[in-house]
Amino acid sequence: MTISGVVVKGQGLGRVLGFPTANLAFFPALPPGVYLAYVRTKEGLFPGVLAQGKKTEVHLLDFTGDLYGSKIEIEVDERISDMIPWTTLEELREKISHDIENARYVFRHRPRKGRDCEHQ
């Protein structure tokens, strides 16, 4: 599934936790969960981790920059974990860190499937 949209400001919680995300202004028809994703920006194609819950947001691995107001295209890949409730910010930070570590492992050890993702 490929989705695209304009990046909007969220609450900034991802940035506070050390994992900035690009938030989309709409809610695609995608079951809740955490997914591997490939994100095309004007800077190129980046691997990422998409969280689909009460909102849709994606963390681009090894990306630095400002995407607010930019249109991005996200190719949603395989689901890697569930969205789980958290009671403290530390629990959330640990969950996100684990999901990102898992995603990096998968991206590193799988064929690129013909994608021109130079940021792996």
C-alpha positions in Angstrom: 0.0 0.0 0.0 1.3 3.4 -0.9 0.0 6.6 0.8 0.9 10.2 0.4 0.2 13.4 2.1 1.4 16.6 3.5 3.4 16.6 6.8 1.7 18.5 9.6 2.7 19.5 13.1 1.9 17.0 15.7 2.4 17.2 19.5 6.2 17.0 19.2 6.3 14.0 21.5 8.4 11.9 19.1 11.0 14.7 19.0 11.1 15.0 22.8 11.7 11.2 23.0 14.5 11.4 20.5 12.5 9.9 17.6 11.1 12.7 15.5 8.2 11.8 13.2 6.4 13.1 10.2 2.7 13.3 11.0 0.1 13.0 8.2 -3.1 15.0 8.2 -5.3 12.0 7.3 -6.0 8.5 8.5 -5.4 5.8 5.9 -7.3 2.6 5.9 -4.6 0.6 7.6 -5.0 -1.6 10.6 -3.3 -0.4 13.8 0.3 -1.4 14.2 3.9 -0.6 13.5 5.1 -1.1 10.0 8.3 -1.0 8.0 8.0 1.7 5.4 9.9 3.4 2.6 9.5 7.2 2.6 10.1 9.4 -0.5 10.9 13.0 0.3 12.4 15.7 -1.9 15.7 14.7 -0.4 15.4 11.0 -1.5 14.1 7.7 -0.4 14.5 6.7 3.3 13.7 3.6 5.2 11.3 4.3 8.1 9.0 3.0 10.8 5.3 3.9 10.5 3.0 3.9 13.5 -0.7 3.6 12.8 -2.8 4.2 15.8 -4.9 7.2 16.8 -2.8 9.1 14.2 -0.5 8.2 11.4 3.2 9.1 11.8 6.5 7.9 10.4 10.0 8.1 11.7 12.6 8.3 8.9 15.8 6.4 9.8 18.9 8.6 9.7 17.0 11.6 8.4 17.7 15.1 9.6 15.7 18.1 8.3 12.4 19.7 8.4 9.5 18.1 6.5 6.7 20.4 7.7 4.4 21.3 4.8 6.2 18.9 2.5 4.4 16.2 0.6 5.8 12.7 1.2 5.0 9.3 -0.2 5.1 6.3 2.0 5.2 2.7 0.8 3.9 0.7 3.7 5.7 -2.6 4.0 5.4 -5.5 6.5 3.9 -5.1 9.9 6.5 -5.6 12.6 4.6 -5.1 15.9 1.4 -4.1 17.6 0.6 -0.8 19.1 0.6 -1.3 22.8 -0.7 1.0 25.6 2.0 2.7 27.7 1.7 4.5 31.0 5.1 6.3 31.2 7.2 8.1 28.6 10.0 5.7 29.4 7.8 2.7 28.4 7.0 4.5 25.2 10.7 5.3 24.5 11.7 1.7 25.1 8.9 0.4 22.7 9.9 2.9 20.0 13.6 2.1 20.4 12.9 -1.6 20.1 10.8 -1.2 17.0 13.5 1.0 15.4 16.2 -1.5 16.3 14.1 -4.3 14.8 13.5 -2.3 11.6 17.2 -1.5 11.2 17.9 -5.2 11.5 15.3 -6.1 8.8 16.4 -3.4 6.5 20.1 -4.4 6.8 19.5 -8.1 6.3 16.9 -8.2 3.5 17.2 -7.7 -0.2 16.3 -4.2 -1.3 13.5 -5.5 -3.6 14.6 -3.2 -6.4 14.2 0.0 -4.3 16.7 2.8 -4.8 16.9 3.5 -1.1 20.4 4.8 -0.6 19.8 5.6 3.0 19.9 2.1 4.5 
